[in-house]
Amino acid sequence: RKEVEQDPGPFNVPEGATVAFNCTYSNSASQSFFWYRQDCRKEPKLLMSVYSSGNEDGRFTAQLNRASQYISLLIRDSKLSDSATYLCVVRPGGYSSASKIIFGSGTRLSIRP
Amino acid sequence: NAGVMQNPRHLVRRRGQEARLRCSPMKGHSHVYWYRQLPEEGLKFMVYLQKENIIDESGMPKERFSAEFPKEGPSILRIQQVVRGDSAAYFCASSPRPQGAFLDEQFFGPGTRLTVL
């Protein structure tokens, strides 16, 4: 079983729709969680951190469920520019080694007009 | 303030040749990380370096791969005797503090796409 698992998609949704994807992690000691966005053939860019209480940034909402060991990303009122691959990132602790950072394989999202 | 720079952006090598990938961190950053991304996969940590020191190379293949970050100049990831399986995107990130204590302190470069023929 992979340490971080994501549905690869692609999710193909119309503009304006709401879309959600989950990411599950296997290490219960994981403490920091992030969503990154990666455009085709570009570098990953931090989208948002995921806090225990859940957090929202405009149209984006991230949730953490420690009991079930998954995090989720909800995108409301999707735009064409949201088309990208969304990477789930997990690490244990704040000051742990970079080598323990685990990237998911990503979920591809395609927004159609 | 220029971001993390990597060159070349695209590199084509034949099997058995050497590949040298360069990374110039952001100004003021002395911590560099290399990641590899195979097609349809997530990024995999390879090595973490500070100036003149390798701090963590637990993600580096045992053979053919080496990395350095000299006192002057960019960080270099070197792959000797490349094979087709080395074809991937190689990303470099830098941070101003040790080990990119919080992940959002790691700033990624645009990557080098290596193709081995």
PDB file of C-alpha atoms in Angstrom:
ATOM      1  CA  ARG A   1       0.000   0.000   0.000  1.00  0.00           C
ATOM      2  CA  LYS A   2       1.312   3.444  -0.899  1.00  0.00           C
ATOM      3  CA  GLU A   3       1.977   5.860   1.953  1.00  0.00           C
ATOM      4  CA  VAL A   4      -0.146   8.511   0.285  1.00  0.00           C
ATOM      5  CA  GLU A   5      -2.868   7.553  -2.142  1.00  0.00           C
ATOM      6  CA  GLN A   6      -4.905   9.674  -4.468  1.00  0.00           C
ATOM      7  CA  ASP A   7      -7.450   8.905  -7.129  1.00  0.00           C
ATOM      8  CA  PRO A   8      -5.535   9.751 -10.309  1.00  0.00           C
ATOM      9  CA  GLY A   9      -8.663  10.922 -12.113  1.00  0.00           C
ATOM     10  CA  PRO A  10      -9.070  12.598 -14.441  1.00  0.00           C
ATOM     11  CA  PHE A  11     -12.011  14.464 -13.026  1.00  0.00           C
ATOM     12  CA  ASN A  12     -13.738  16.183 -15.903  1.00  0.00           C
ATOM     13  CA  VAL A  13     -16.319  18.706 -14.704  1.00  0.00           C
ATOM     14  CA  PRO A  14     -18.127  21.700 -16.212  1.00  0.00           C
ATOM     15  CA  GLU A  15     -17.176  25.229 -15.314  1.00  0.00           C
ATOM     16  CA  GLY A  16     -19.012  26.391 -12.215  1.00  0.00           C
ATOM     17  CA  ALA A  17     -19.323  22.921 -10.723  1.00  0.00           C
ATOM     18  CA  THR A  18     -18.153  21.885  -7.282  1.00  0.00           C
ATOM     19  CA  VAL A  19     -15.567  19.128  -7.182  1.00  0.00           C
ATOM     20  CA  ALA A  20     -13.930  17.305  -4.295  1.00  0.00           C
ATOM     21  CA  PHE A  21     -11.086  14.854  -4.016  1.00  0.00           C
ATOM     22  CA  ASN A  22      -9.660  12.888  -1.163  1.00  0.00           C
ATOM     23  CA  CYS A  23      -6.220  11.709  -0.250  1.00  0.00           C
ATOM     24  CA  THR A  24      -5.533   8.906   2.222  1.00  0.00           C
ATOM     25  CA  TYR A  25      -2.320   8.439   4.172  1.00  0.00           C
ATOM     26  CA  SER A  26      -1.054   5.370   5.983  1.00  0.00           C
ATOM     27  CA  ASN A  27       1.241   6.841   8.656  1.00  0.00           C
ATOM     28  CA  SER A  28      -0.860   7.781  11.658  1.00  0.00           C
ATOM     29  CA  ALA A  29       2.073   9.846  12.994  1.00  0.00           C
ATOM     30  CA  SER A  30       1.721  12.285  10.111  1.00  0.00           C
ATOM     31  CA  GLN A  31       1.118  15.781  11.364  1.00  0.00           C
ATOM     32  CA  SER A  32       1.426  18.234   8.501  1.00  0.00           C
ATOM     33  CA  PHE A  33      -0.666  18.163   5.383  1.00  0.00           C
ATOM     34  CA  PHE A  34      -0.711  20.258   2.259  1.00  0.00           C
ATOM     35  CA  TRP A  35      -2.280  20.532  -1.140  1.00  0.00           C
ATOM     36  CA  TYR A  36      -0.052  21.508  -4.030  1.00  0.00           C
ATOM     37  CA  ARG A  37      -1.091  22.384  -7.530  1.00  0.00           C
ATOM     38  CA  GLN A  38       0.997  21.334 -10.517  1.00  0.00           C
ATOM     39  CA  ASP A  39       0.287  22.574 -14.010  1.00  0.00           C
ATOM     40  CA  CYS A  40       1.333  20.463 -16.965  1.00  0.00           C
ATOM     41  CA  ARG A  41       5.116  20.313 -17.221  1.00  0.00           C
ATOM     42  CA  LYS A  42       5.571  22.913 -14.489  1.00  0.00           C
ATOM     43  CA  GLU A  43       6.818  22.852 -10.930  1.00  0.00           C
ATOM     44  CA  PRO A  44       4.473  22.200  -7.992  1.00  0.00           C
ATOM     45  CA  LYS A  45       3.192  25.249  -6.168  1.00  0.00           C
ATOM     46  CA  LEU A  46       1.740  25.334  -2.688  1.00  0.00           C
ATOM     47  CA  LEU A  47      -2.030  25.758  -2.808  1.00  0.00           C
ATOM     48  CA  MET A  48      -2.829  25.547   0.880  1.00  0.00           C
ATOM     49  CA  SER A  49      -1.897  23.930   4.143  1.00  0.00           C
ATOM     50  CA  VAL A  50      -4.488  21.728   5.819  1.00  0.00           C
ATOM     51  CA  TYR A  51      -5.240  22.407   9.466  1.00  0.00           C
ATOM     52  CA  SER A  52      -6.982  20.163  11.941  1.00  0.00           C
ATOM     53  CA  SER A  53      -9.971  22.450  12.142  1.00  0.00           C
ATOM     54  CA  GLY A  54     -10.256  22.687   8.379  1.00  0.00           C
ATOM     55  CA  ASN A  55      -9.538  25.832   6.469  1.00  0.00           C
ATOM     56  CA  GLU A  56     -10.858  27.830   3.594  1.00  0.00           C
ATOM     57  CA  ASP A  57      -9.193  30.072   1.066  1.00  0.00           C
ATOM     58  CA  GLY A  58     -11.670  31.645  -1.314  1.00  0.00           C
ATOM     59  CA  ARG A  59     -13.241  28.879  -3.373  1.00  0.00           C
ATOM     60  CA  PHE A  60     -10.976  26.233  -1.862  1.00  0.00           C
ATOM     61  CA  THR A  61     -11.706  24.308   1.333  1.00  0.00           C
ATOM     62  CA  ALA A  62      -9.403  21.750   2.883  1.00  0.00           C
ATOM     63  CA  GLN A  63     -10.413  19.263   5.549  1.00  0.00           C
ATOM     64  CA  LEU A  64      -8.496  16.777   7.662  1.00  0.00           C
ATOM     65  CA  ASN A  65      -9.977  13.607   9.146  1.00  0.00           C
ATOM     66  CA  ARG A  66      -7.386  12.084  11.451  1.00  0.00           C
ATOM     67  CA  ALA A  67      -9.561   9.186  12.545  1.00  0.00           C
ATOM     68  CA  SER A  68      -9.947   7.953   8.991  1.00  0.00           C
ATOM     69  CA  GLN A  69      -6.556   9.282   7.893  1.00  0.00           C
ATOM     70  CA  TYR A  70      -7.598  11.303   4.925  1.00  0.00           C
ATOM     71  CA  ILE A  71      -7.575  14.883   3.754  1.00  0.00           C
ATOM     72  CA  SER A  72      -9.869  16.442   1.242  1.00  0.00           C
ATOM     73  CA  LEU A  73      -9.931  19.389  -1.103  1.00  0.00           C
ATOM     74  CA  LEU A  74     -13.171  21.006  -2.206  1.00  0.00           C
ATOM     75  CA  ILE A  75     -13.260  23.482  -5.074  1.00  0.00           C
ATOM     76  CA  ARG A  76     -16.431  25.519  -5.498  1.00  0.00           C
ATOM     77  CA  ASP A  77     -17.503  27.430  -8.583  1.00  0.00           C
ATOM     78  CA  SER A  78     -14.684  25.867 -10.583  1.00  0.00           C
ATOM     79  CA  LYS A  79     -12.924  27.944 -13.218  1.00  0.00           C
ATOM     80  CA  LEU A  80     -11.167  26.871 -16.392  1.00  0.00           C
ATOM     81  CA  SER A  81      -7.932  27.994 -14.752  1.00  0.00           C
ATOM     82  CA  ASP A  82      -8.390  25.386 -12.021  1.00  0.00           C
ATOM     83  CA  SER A  83      -7.457  22.670 -14.525  1.00  0.00           C
ATOM     84  CA  ALA A  84      -4.288  21.116 -13.127  1.00  0.00           C
ATOM     85  CA  THR A  85      -3.008  18.174 -11.131  1.00  0.00           C
ATOM     86  CA  TYR A  86      -3.523  18.455  -7.384  1.00  0.00           C
ATOM     87  CA  LEU A  87      -0.875  16.832  -5.214  1.00  0.00           C
ATOM     88  CA  CYS A  88      -1.491  15.750  -1.662  1.00  0.00           C
ATOM     89  CA  VAL A  89       1.596  16.121   0.562  1.00  0.00           C
ATOM     90  CA  VAL A  90       2.092  14.596   3.984  1.00  0.00           C
ATOM     91  CA  ARG A  91       4.878  14.878   6.524  1.00  0.00           C
ATOM     92  CA  PRO A  92       5.308  13.936  10.167  1.00  0.00           C
ATOM     93  CA  GLY A  93       6.050  16.833  12.488  1.00  0.00           C
ATOM     94  CA  GLY A  94       7.181  20.345  11.718  1.00  0.00           C
ATOM     95  CA  TYR A  95      10.940  20.090  11.906  1.00  0.00           C
ATOM     96  CA  SER A  96      11.407  16.605  10.509  1.00  0.00           C
ATOM     97  CA  SER A  97      13.696  15.713   7.701  1.00  0.00           C
ATOM     98  CA  ALA A  98      12.704  16.659   4.193  1.00  0.00           C
ATOM     99  CA  SER A  99      13.157  13.009   3.279  1.00  0.00           C
ATOM    100  CA  LYS A 100      10.016  12.126   5.163  1.00  0.00           C
ATOM    101  CA  ILE A 101       7.878  14.359   2.982  1.00  0.00           C
ATOM    102  CA  ILE A 102       5.605  12.152   0.923  1.00  0.00           C
ATOM    103  CA  PHE A 103       3.968  13.409  -2.249  1.00  0.00           C
ATOM    104  CA  GLY A 104       0.904  11.723  -3.651  1.00  0.00           C
ATOM    105  CA  SER A 105       0.813  10.928  -7.347  1.00  0.00           C
ATOM    106  CA  GLY A 106      -1.795  13.611  -7.898  1.00  0.00           C
ATOM    107  CA  THR A 107      -5.369  13.921  -9.077  1.00  0.00           C
ATOM    108  CA  ARG A 108      -5.905  15.386 -12.515  1.00  0.00           C
ATOM    109  CA  LEU A 109      -8.691  17.903 -12.815  1.00  0.00           C
ATOM    110  CA  SER A 110     -10.016  19.173 -16.120  1.00  0.00           C
ATOM    111  CA  ILE A 111     -12.620  21.926 -16.225  1.00  0.00           C
ATOM    112  CA  ARG A 112     -14.623  22.176 -19.440  1.00  0.00           C
ATOM    113  CA  PRO A 113     -16.427  25.303 -20.672  1.00  0.00           C
TER     114      PRO A 113
ATOM    115  CA  ASN B   1      14.494  38.615  -6.480  1.00  0.00           C
ATOM    116  CA  ALA B   2      14.832  35.794  -8.962  1.00  0.00           C
ATOM    117  CA  GLY B   3      13.304  32.490  -8.013  1.00  0.00           C
ATOM    118  CA  VAL B   4      14.987  29.115  -8.035  1.00  0.00           C
ATOM    119  CA  MET B   5      16.676  28.585 -11.374  1.00  0.00           C
ATOM    120  CA  GLN B   6      17.409  25.297 -13.029  1.00  0.00           C
ATOM    121  CA  ASN B   7      19.230  24.552 -16.220  1.00  0.00           C
ATOM    122  CA  PRO B   8      19.020  23.119 -18.658  1.00  0.00           C
ATOM    123  CA  ARG B   9      15.232  22.936 -18.827  1.00  0.00           C
ATOM    124  CA  HIS B  10      15.431  20.009 -21.215  1.00  0.00           C
ATOM    125  CA  LEU B  11      18.271  17.555 -21.553  1.00  0.00           C
ATOM    126  CA  VAL B  12      18.552  14.654 -23.961  1.00  0.00           C
ATOM    127  CA  ARG B  13      21.188  12.004 -23.428  1.00  0.00           C
ATOM    128  CA  ARG B  14      21.945   8.620 -24.943  1.00  0.00           C
ATOM    129  CA  ARG B  15      22.311   5.589 -22.748  1.00  0.00           C
ATOM    130  CA  GLY B  16      25.710   5.528 -21.092  1.00  0.00           C
ATOM    131  CA  GLN B  17      26.303   9.284 -21.214  1.00  0.00           C
ATOM    132  CA  GLU B  18      26.494  11.609 -18.243  1.00  0.00           C
ATOM    133  CA  ALA B  19      23.831  14.126 -17.261  1.00  0.00           C
ATOM    134  CA  ARG B  20      24.562  17.246 -15.221  1.00  0.00           C
ATOM    135  CA  LEU B  21      21.660  19.214 -13.818  1.00  0.00           C
ATOM    136  CA  ARG B  22      22.185  22.600 -12.218  1.00  0.00           C
ATOM    137  CA  CYS B  23      20.196  24.441  -9.591  1.00  0.00           C
ATOM    138  CA  SER B  24      20.714  27.982  -8.373  1.00  0.00           C
ATOM    139  CA  PRO B  25      18.729  28.599  -5.192  1.00  0.00           C
ATOM    140  CA  MET B  26      16.909  31.790  -4.393  1.00  0.00           C
ATOM    141  CA  LYS B  27      19.064  34.594  -3.109  1.00  0.00           C
ATOM    142  CA  GLY B  28      19.733  34.129   0.568  1.00  0.00           C
ATOM    143  CA  HIS B  29      18.818  30.429   0.544  1.00  0.00           C
ATOM    144  CA  SER B  30      21.557  28.036   1.528  1.00  0.00           C
ATOM    145  CA  HIS B  31      19.500  24.818   1.652  1.00  0.00           C
ATOM    146  CA  VAL B  32      18.794  22.850  -1.501  1.00  0.00           C
ATOM    147  CA  TYR B  33      16.661  19.778  -2.116  1.00  0.00           C
ATOM    148  CA  TRP B  34      16.451  17.603  -5.199  1.00  0.00           C
ATOM    149  CA  TYR B  35      13.357  15.627  -6.181  1.00  0.00           C
ATOM    150  CA  ARG B  36      12.602  13.294  -9.052  1.00  0.00           C
ATOM    151  CA  GLN B  37       9.212  12.917 -10.666  1.00  0.00           C
ATOM    152  CA  LEU B  38       8.573   9.954 -12.911  1.00  0.00           C
ATOM    153  CA  PRO B  39       5.675  10.168 -15.385  1.00  0.00           C
ATOM    154  CA  GLU B  40       2.269   9.971 -13.675  1.00  0.00           C
ATOM    155  CA  GLU B  41       3.883   9.849 -10.235  1.00  0.00           C
ATOM    156  CA  GLY B  42       4.473  12.196  -7.330  1.00  0.00           C
ATOM    157  CA  LEU B  43       7.754  13.806  -6.436  1.00  0.00           C
ATOM    158  CA  LYS B  44      10.261  11.609  -4.643  1.00  0.00           C
ATOM    159  CA  PHE B  45      12.879  13.145  -2.376  1.00  0.00           C
ATOM    160  CA  MET B  46      16.454  12.440  -3.442  1.00  0.00           C
ATOM    161  CA  VAL B  47      18.903  14.570  -1.469  1.00  0.00           C
ATOM    162  CA  TYR B  48      19.151  17.572   0.839  1.00  0.00           C
ATOM    163  CA  LEU B  49      22.288  19.710   0.800  1.00  0.00           C
ATOM    164  CA  GLN B  50      23.639  22.769   2.494  1.00  0.00           C
ATOM    165  CA  LYS B  51      26.641  24.664   1.236  1.00  0.00           C
ATOM    166  CA  GLU B  52      29.507  22.156   0.927  1.00  0.00           C
ATOM    167  CA  ASN B  53      27.603  19.488   2.865  1.00  0.00           C
ATOM    168  CA  ILE B  54      25.270  16.632   2.063  1.00  0.00           C
ATOM    169  CA  ILE B  55      22.791  16.466   4.913  1.00  0.00           C
ATOM    170  CA  ASP B  56      20.462  13.682   3.831  1.00  0.00           C
ATOM    171  CA  GLU B  57      20.929  11.513   0.767  1.00  0.00           C
ATOM    172  CA  SER B  58      18.591   8.741   1.783  1.00  0.00           C
ATOM    173  CA  GLY B  59      16.588   9.092  -1.431  1.00  0.00           C
ATOM    174  CA  MET B  60      19.522   8.862  -3.798  1.00  0.00           C
ATOM    175  CA  PRO B  61      20.102   5.659  -5.759  1.00  0.00           C
ATOM    176  CA  LYS B  62      23.256   3.999  -4.470  1.00  0.00           C
ATOM    177  CA  GLU B  63      25.030   4.011  -7.799  1.00  0.00           C
ATOM    178  CA  ARG B  64      25.569   6.483 -10.629  1.00  0.00           C
ATOM    179  CA  PHE B  65      23.940   9.436  -8.822  1.00  0.00           C
ATOM    180  CA  SER B  66      25.796  12.151  -6.934  1.00  0.00           C
ATOM    181  CA  ALA B  67      25.086  15.684  -5.800  1.00  0.00           C
ATOM    182  CA  GLU B  68      27.087  18.626  -4.610  1.00  0.00           C
ATOM    183  CA  PHE B  69      26.528  22.184  -3.502  1.00  0.00           C
ATOM    184  CA  PRO B  70      29.881  23.981  -3.568  1.00  0.00           C
ATOM    185  CA  LYS B  71      30.725  27.124  -1.688  1.00  0.00           C
ATOM    186  CA  GLU B  72      30.460  29.063  -4.926  1.00  0.00           C
ATOM    187  CA  GLY B  73      28.131  28.284  -7.783  1.00  0.00           C
ATOM    188  CA  PRO B  74      25.015  26.200  -8.257  1.00  0.00           C
ATOM    189  CA  SER B  75      24.121  22.827  -6.860  1.00  0.00           C
ATOM    190  CA  ILE B  76      24.811  20.009  -9.306  1.00  0.00           C
ATOM    191  CA  LEU B  77      23.000  16.702  -9.624  1.00  0.00           C
ATOM    192  CA  ARG B  78      25.126  14.334 -11.649  1.00  0.00           C
ATOM    193  CA  ILE B  79      23.945  11.098 -13.198  1.00  0.00           C
ATOM    194  CA  GLN B  80      26.590   8.888 -14.707  1.00  0.00           C
ATOM    195  CA  GLN B  81      25.978   6.247 -17.370  1.00  0.00           C
ATOM    196  CA  VAL B  82      22.341   7.170 -17.749  1.00  0.00           C
ATOM    197  CA  VAL B  83      19.732   4.515 -18.500  1.00  0.00           C
ATOM    198  CA  ARG B  84      16.231   4.865 -19.922  1.00  0.00           C
ATOM    199  CA  GLY B  85      14.735   4.571 -16.451  1.00  0.00           C
ATOM    200  CA  ASP B  86      16.442   7.837 -15.482  1.00  0.00           C
ATOM    201  CA  SER B  87      14.099   9.721 -17.816  1.00  0.00           C
ATOM    202  CA  ALA B  88      12.106  11.984 -15.515  1.00  0.00           C
ATOM    203  CA  ALA B  89      11.599  15.541 -14.372  1.00  0.00           C
ATOM    204  CA  TYR B  90      14.130  16.601 -11.768  1.00  0.00           C
ATOM    205  CA  PHE B  91      13.045  19.436  -9.502  1.00  0.00           C
ATOM    206  CA  CYS B  92      15.182  21.454  -7.193  1.00  0.00           C
ATOM    207  CA  ALA B  93      13.832  23.428  -4.246  1.00  0.00           C
ATOM    208  CA  SER B  94      15.522  25.814  -1.865  1.00  0.00           C
ATOM    209  CA  SER B  95      14.744  27.165   1.561  1.00  0.00           C
ATOM    210  CA  PRO B  96      16.183  29.835   3.820  1.00  0.00           C
ATOM    211  CA  ARG B  97      16.067  27.647   6.929  1.00  0.00           C
ATOM    212  CA  PRO B  98      17.280  24.141   7.737  1.00  0.00           C
ATOM    213  CA  GLN B  99      15.318  21.310   6.193  1.00  0.00           C
ATOM    214  CA  GLY B 100      12.583  23.610   5.001  1.00  0.00           C
ATOM    215  CA  ALA B 101      11.150  23.375   8.478  1.00  0.00           C
ATOM    216  CA  PHE B 102       7.718  24.138   7.183  1.00  0.00           C
ATOM    217  CA  LEU B 103       7.036  22.818   3.737  1.00  0.00           C
ATOM    218  CA  ASP B 104       5.781  26.107   2.422  1.00  0.00           C
ATOM    219  CA  GLU B 105       9.290  27.454   2.850  1.00  0.00           C
ATOM    220  CA  GLN B 106      10.518  25.258   0.045  1.00  0.00           C
ATOM    221  CA  PHE B 107      10.415  27.086  -3.263  1.00  0.00           C
ATOM    222  CA  PHE B 108      10.596  24.935  -6.357  1.00  0.00           C
ATOM    223  CA  GLY B 109      12.488  25.589  -9.555  1.00  0.00           C
ATOM    224  CA  PRO B 110      10.932  24.916 -12.989  1.00  0.00           C
ATOM    225  CA  GLY B 111      12.613  21.538 -13.282  1.00  0.00           C
ATOM    226  CA  THR B 112      14.876  19.811 -15.787  1.00  0.00           C
ATOM    227  CA  ARG B 113      13.300  17.233 -18.034  1.00  0.00           C
ATOM    228  CA  LEU B 114      15.771  14.495 -18.779  1.00  0.00           C
ATOM    229  CA  THR B 115      15.136  12.177 -21.697  1.00  0.00           C
ATOM    230  CA  VAL B 116      17.385   9.196 -22.186  1.00  0.00           C
ATOM    231  CA  LEU B 117      17.321   7.717 -25.660  1.00  0.00           C
TER     232      LEU B 117
END
